Coordinates of C-alpha atoms in Angstrom, one line a residue:
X1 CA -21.5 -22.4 -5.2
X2 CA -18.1 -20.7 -6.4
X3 CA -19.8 -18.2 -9.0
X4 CA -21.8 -15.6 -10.0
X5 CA -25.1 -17.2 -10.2
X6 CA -28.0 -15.8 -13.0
X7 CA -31.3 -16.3 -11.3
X8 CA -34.7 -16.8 -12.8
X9 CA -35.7 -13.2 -13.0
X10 CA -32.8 -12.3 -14.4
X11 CA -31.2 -10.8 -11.3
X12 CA -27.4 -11.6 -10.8
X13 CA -26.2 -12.8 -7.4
X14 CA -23.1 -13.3 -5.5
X15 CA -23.4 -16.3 -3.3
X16 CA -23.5 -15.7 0.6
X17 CA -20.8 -16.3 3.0
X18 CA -21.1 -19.8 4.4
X19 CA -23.0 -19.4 7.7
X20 CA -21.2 -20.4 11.1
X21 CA -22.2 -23.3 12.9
X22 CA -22.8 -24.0 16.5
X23 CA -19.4 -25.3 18.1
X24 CA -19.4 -28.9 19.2
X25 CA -23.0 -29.1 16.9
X26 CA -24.0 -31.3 13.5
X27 CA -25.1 -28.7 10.8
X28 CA -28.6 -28.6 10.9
X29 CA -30.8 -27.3 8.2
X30 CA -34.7 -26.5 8.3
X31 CA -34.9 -29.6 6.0
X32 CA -35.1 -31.4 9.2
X33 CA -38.4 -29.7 10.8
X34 CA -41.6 -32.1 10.4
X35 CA -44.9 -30.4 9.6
X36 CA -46.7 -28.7 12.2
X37 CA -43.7 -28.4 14.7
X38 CA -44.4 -25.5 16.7
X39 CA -48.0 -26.3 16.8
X40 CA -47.7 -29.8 17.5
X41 CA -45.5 -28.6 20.5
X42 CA -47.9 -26.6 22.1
X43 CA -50.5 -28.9 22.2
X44 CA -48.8 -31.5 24.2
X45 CA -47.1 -29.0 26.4
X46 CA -50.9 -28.0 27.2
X47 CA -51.6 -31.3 26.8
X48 CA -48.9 -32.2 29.6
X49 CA -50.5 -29.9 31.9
X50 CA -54.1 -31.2 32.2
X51 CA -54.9 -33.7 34.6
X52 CA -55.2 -37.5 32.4
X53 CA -58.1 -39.4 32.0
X54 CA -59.4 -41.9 34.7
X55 CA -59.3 -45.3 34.3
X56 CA -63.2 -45.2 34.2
X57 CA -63.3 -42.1 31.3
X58 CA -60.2 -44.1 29.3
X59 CA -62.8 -47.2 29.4
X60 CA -65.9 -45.2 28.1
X61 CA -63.9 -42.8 25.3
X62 CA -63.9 -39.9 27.0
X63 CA -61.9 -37.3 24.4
X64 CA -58.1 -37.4 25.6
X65 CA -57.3 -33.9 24.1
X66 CA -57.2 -31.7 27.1
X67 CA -59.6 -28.3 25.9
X68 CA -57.0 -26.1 26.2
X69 CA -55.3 -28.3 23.9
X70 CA -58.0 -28.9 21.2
X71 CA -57.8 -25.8 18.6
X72 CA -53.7 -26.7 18.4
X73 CA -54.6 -30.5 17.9
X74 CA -56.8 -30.1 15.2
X75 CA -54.5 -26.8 13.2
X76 CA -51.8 -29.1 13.6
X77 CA -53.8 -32.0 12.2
X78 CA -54.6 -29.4 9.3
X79 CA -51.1 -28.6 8.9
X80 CA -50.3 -32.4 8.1
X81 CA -52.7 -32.9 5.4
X82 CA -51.6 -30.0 3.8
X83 CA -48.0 -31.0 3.7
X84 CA -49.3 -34.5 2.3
X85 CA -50.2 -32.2 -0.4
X86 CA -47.0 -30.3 -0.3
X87 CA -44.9 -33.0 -0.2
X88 CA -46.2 -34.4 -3.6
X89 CA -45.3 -31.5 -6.1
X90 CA -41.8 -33.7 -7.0
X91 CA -38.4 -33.4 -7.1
X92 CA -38.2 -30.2 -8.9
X93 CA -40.0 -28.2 -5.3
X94 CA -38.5 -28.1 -2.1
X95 CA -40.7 -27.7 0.9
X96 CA -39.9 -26.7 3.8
X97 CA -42.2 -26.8 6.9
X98 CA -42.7 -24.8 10.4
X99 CA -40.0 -22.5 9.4
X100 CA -39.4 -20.3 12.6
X101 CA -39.4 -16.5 11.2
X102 CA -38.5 -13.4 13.6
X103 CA -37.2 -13.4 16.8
X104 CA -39.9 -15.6 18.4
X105 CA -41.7 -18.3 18.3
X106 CA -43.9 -18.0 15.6
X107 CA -43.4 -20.2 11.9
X108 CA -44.4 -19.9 8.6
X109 CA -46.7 -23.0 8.1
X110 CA -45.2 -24.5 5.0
X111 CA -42.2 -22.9 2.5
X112 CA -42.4 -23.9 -1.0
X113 CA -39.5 -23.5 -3.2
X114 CA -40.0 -24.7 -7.0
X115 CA -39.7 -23.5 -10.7
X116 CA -43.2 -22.1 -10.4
X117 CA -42.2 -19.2 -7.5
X118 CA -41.6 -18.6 -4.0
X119 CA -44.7 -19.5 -1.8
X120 CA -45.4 -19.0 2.2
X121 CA -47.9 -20.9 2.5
X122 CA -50.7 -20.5 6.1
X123 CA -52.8 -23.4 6.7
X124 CA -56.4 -23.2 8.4
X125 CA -58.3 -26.1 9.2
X126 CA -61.8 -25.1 10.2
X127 CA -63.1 -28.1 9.6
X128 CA -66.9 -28.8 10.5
X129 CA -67.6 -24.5 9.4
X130 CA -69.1 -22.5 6.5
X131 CA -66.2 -19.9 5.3
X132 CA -66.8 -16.6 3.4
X133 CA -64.4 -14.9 1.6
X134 CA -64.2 -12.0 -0.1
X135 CA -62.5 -8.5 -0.3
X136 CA -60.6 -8.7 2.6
X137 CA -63.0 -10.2 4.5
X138 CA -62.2 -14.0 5.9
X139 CA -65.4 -15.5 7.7
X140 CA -65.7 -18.5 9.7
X141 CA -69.3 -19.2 11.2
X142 CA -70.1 -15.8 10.3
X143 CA -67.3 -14.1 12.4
X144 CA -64.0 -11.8 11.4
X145 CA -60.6 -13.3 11.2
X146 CA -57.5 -11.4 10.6
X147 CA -56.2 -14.4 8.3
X148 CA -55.9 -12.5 5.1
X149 CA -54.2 -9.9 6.7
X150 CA -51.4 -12.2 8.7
X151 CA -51.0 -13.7 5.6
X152 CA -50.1 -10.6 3.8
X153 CA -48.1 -9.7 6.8
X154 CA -45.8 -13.3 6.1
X155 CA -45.7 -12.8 2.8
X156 CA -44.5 -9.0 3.0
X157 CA -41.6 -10.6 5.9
X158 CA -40.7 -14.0 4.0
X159 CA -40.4 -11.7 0.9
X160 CA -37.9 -9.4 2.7
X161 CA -35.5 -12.0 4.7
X162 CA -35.6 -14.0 1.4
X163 CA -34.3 -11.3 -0.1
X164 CA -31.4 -9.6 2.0
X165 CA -30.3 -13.4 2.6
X166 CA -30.2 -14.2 -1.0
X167 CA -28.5 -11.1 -2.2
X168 CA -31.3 -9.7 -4.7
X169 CA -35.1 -9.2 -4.9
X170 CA -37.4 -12.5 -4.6
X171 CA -41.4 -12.5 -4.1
X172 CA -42.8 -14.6 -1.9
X173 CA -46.5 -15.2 -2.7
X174 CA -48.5 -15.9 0.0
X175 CA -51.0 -18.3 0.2
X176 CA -54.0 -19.4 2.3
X177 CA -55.0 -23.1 2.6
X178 CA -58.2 -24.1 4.3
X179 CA -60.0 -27.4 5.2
X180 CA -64.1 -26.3 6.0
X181 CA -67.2 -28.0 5.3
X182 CA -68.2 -25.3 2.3
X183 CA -65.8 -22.2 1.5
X184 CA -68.1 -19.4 -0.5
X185 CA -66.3 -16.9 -2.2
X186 CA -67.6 -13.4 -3.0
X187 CA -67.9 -10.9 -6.1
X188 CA -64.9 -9.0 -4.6
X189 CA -61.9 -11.6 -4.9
X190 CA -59.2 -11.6 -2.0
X191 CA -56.3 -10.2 -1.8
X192 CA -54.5 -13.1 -1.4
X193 CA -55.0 -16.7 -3.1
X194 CA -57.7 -19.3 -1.1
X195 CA -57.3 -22.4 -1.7
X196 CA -58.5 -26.2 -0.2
X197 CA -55.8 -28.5 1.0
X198 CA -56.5 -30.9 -2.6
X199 CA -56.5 -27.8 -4.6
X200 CA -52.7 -26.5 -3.6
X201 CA -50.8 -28.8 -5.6
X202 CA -52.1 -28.2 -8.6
X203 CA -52.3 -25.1 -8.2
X204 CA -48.7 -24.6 -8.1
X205 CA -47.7 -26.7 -10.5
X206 CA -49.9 -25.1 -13.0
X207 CA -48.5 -21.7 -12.8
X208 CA -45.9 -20.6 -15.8
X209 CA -42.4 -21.3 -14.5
X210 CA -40.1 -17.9 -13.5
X211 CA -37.2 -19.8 -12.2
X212 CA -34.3 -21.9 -13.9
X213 CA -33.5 -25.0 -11.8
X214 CA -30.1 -23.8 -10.5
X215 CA -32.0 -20.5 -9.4
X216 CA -34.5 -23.0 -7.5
X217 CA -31.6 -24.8 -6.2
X218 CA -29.6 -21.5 -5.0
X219 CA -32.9 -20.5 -3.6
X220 CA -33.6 -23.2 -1.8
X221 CA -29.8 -23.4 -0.6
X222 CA -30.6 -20.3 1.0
X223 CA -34.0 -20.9 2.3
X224 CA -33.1 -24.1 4.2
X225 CA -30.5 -22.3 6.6
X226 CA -32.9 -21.2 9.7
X227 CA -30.4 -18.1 10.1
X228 CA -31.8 -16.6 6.9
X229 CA -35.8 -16.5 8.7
X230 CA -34.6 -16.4 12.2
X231 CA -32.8 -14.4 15.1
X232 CA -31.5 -17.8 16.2
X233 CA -29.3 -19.6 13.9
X234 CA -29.1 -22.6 15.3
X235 CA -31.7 -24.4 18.1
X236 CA -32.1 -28.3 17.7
X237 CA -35.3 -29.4 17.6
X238 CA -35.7 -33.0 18.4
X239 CA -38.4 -33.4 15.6
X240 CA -38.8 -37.1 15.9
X241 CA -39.6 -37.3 19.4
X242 CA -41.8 -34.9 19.7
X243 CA -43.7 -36.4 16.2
X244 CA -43.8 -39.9 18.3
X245 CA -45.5 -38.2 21.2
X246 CA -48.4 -36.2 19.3
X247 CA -48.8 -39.8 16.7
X248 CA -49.3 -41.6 20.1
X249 CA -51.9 -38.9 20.6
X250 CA -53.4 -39.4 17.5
X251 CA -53.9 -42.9 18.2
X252 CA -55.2 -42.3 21.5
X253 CA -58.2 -40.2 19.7
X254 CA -59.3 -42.9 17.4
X255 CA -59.1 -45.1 19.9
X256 CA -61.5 -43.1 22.3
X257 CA -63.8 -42.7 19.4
X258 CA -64.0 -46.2 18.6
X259 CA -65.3 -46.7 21.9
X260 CA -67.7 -43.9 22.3
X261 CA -69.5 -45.7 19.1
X262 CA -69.1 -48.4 20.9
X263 CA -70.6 -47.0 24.5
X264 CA -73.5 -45.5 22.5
X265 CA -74.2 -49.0 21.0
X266 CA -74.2 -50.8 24.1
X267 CA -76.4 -48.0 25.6
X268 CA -79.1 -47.8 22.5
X269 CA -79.3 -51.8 23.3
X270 CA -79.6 -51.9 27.2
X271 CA -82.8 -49.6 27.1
X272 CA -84.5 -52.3 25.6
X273 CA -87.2 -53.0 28.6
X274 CA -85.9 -50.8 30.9
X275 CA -88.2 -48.6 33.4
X276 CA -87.9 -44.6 33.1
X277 CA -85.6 -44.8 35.7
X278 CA -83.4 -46.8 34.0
X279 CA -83.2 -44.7 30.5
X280 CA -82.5 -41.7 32.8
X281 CA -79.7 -43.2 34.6
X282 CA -77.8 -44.2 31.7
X283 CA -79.1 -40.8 30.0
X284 CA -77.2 -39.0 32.8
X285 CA -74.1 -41.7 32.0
X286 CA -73.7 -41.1 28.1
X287 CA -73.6 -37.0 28.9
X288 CA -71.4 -37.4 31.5
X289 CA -68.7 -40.4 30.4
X290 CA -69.1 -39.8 26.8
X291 CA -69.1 -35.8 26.1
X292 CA -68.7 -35.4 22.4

């Protein structure tokens, strides 16, 4: 861009200084981050750690997800489904995902860029819990989270980099996304927006558009460099590799599953006729071997 650019608001701005790349390294943008990055690598470095199956648990369907490993397995599982979401608003949005923020190691979930607004958006996935919300108050299973208020927090720090990178004053809306069994809201509304995983897209697209699509294109110019969220301009992530590893433990899970069902089957079927002795045995078995 070699000119003054008019944004959306109405907010002239002169385009940024191209932004030094790493010597002897390929420019790499934030376009090439896969969902769930960061999360997805701290479940298989916990993952990593734990000692593996035996042949015997492998054989039965013993759950391969290590427990210190479980919470990140199943938010990055979350994190996926909502960029399935994401990843359907069209050509118009760009979306970015994991984008590291800060000087550490923490991401915003998903960054969505479109005619509609700025959006940092923080992905829950309580699945299998009852969720309140209301006021300020997030609860899961009747307990306190601090989600609203970290999401705030991203918002408020998205909203400022955003800004200082692009040379004038952009909002960045944040929003929760969450995957429970029932989510009930109260007379108080939150602070910030709630939504379920299938109600985000639409969502977005349904607000009234604030941005032309060369502002959304300067925007997302800017958005897309790492060095505008992060300390670190430039750290390559070997995405692909890392997305093989955690699909492989994906795969793995069903494949347990299937086997449990299958264990329980064959169990439920060999008690036919057998002495009390017998039903404890394989009793003692099934909570052993088969665990959830």
């Amino acid at each position: 861009m070699d000119r003054t650019t008019t944004l959306g608001q109405g907010e002239p701005v002169q385009p940024s200084a191209p932004r030094p790349t790493a010597i002897g390294a390929a420019p790499m943008t934030l376009r090439a981050r896969r969902p769930a990055y960061g999360v997805m690598q701290e479940c298989l470095r916990l993952q990593a750690e734990a000692p593996g199956r035996s042949r015997a648990q492998r054989f039965w369907g013993v759950d391969p997800v290590a427990p210190a490993a479980r919470s990140w397995f199943k938010g990055a599982l979350g994190e996926r489904r909502v960029a399935a979401e994401l990843d359907r608003l069209g050509p118009a949005f760009t979306v970015l995902h994991a984008v590291p923020i800060g000087t550490g190691s923490t991401d915003i979930d998903h960054l969505v860029i479109g005619p509609t607004g700025v959006f940092s958006i923080n992905t829950k996935n309580h699945s299998g819990q009852q969720v309140f919300v209301g006021g300020g108050s997030f609860m899961v299973g009747g307990g306190r989270t601090s989600h609203i208020g970290a999401a705030q927090s991203e918002g408020r720090k998205a909203t400022r980099l955003l800004s200082t990178a692009a040379g004038g004053s952009f909002s960045v809306q944040p929003l929760l996304v969450v995957a429970a069994d029932r989510i009930t809201f109260g007379k108080k509304p939150a602070p910030v927006v709630v939504l379920r995983p299938d109600q985000v897209r639409g969502w977005i697209l349904g607000l009234r558009p604030v941005y032309s699509d060369e502002a959304v294109r300067y925007l997302s110019m800017v958005a897309e460099e790492r060095a505008t969220w992060h300390a670190t301009a430039f750290v390559p992530d070997d995405t692909l590799r890392l997305e093989h590893r955690f699909d492989r433990l994906v795969r793995d899970v069903a494949d347990a599953r299937v086997r449990r069902r299958r264990a329980a089957l064959a169990v439920a079927l060999g008690v036919v006729g057998l002495p009390i002795a017998g039903l404890v045995a394989l009793g003692g078995i099934a909570t052993a071997l088969l665990g959830s």
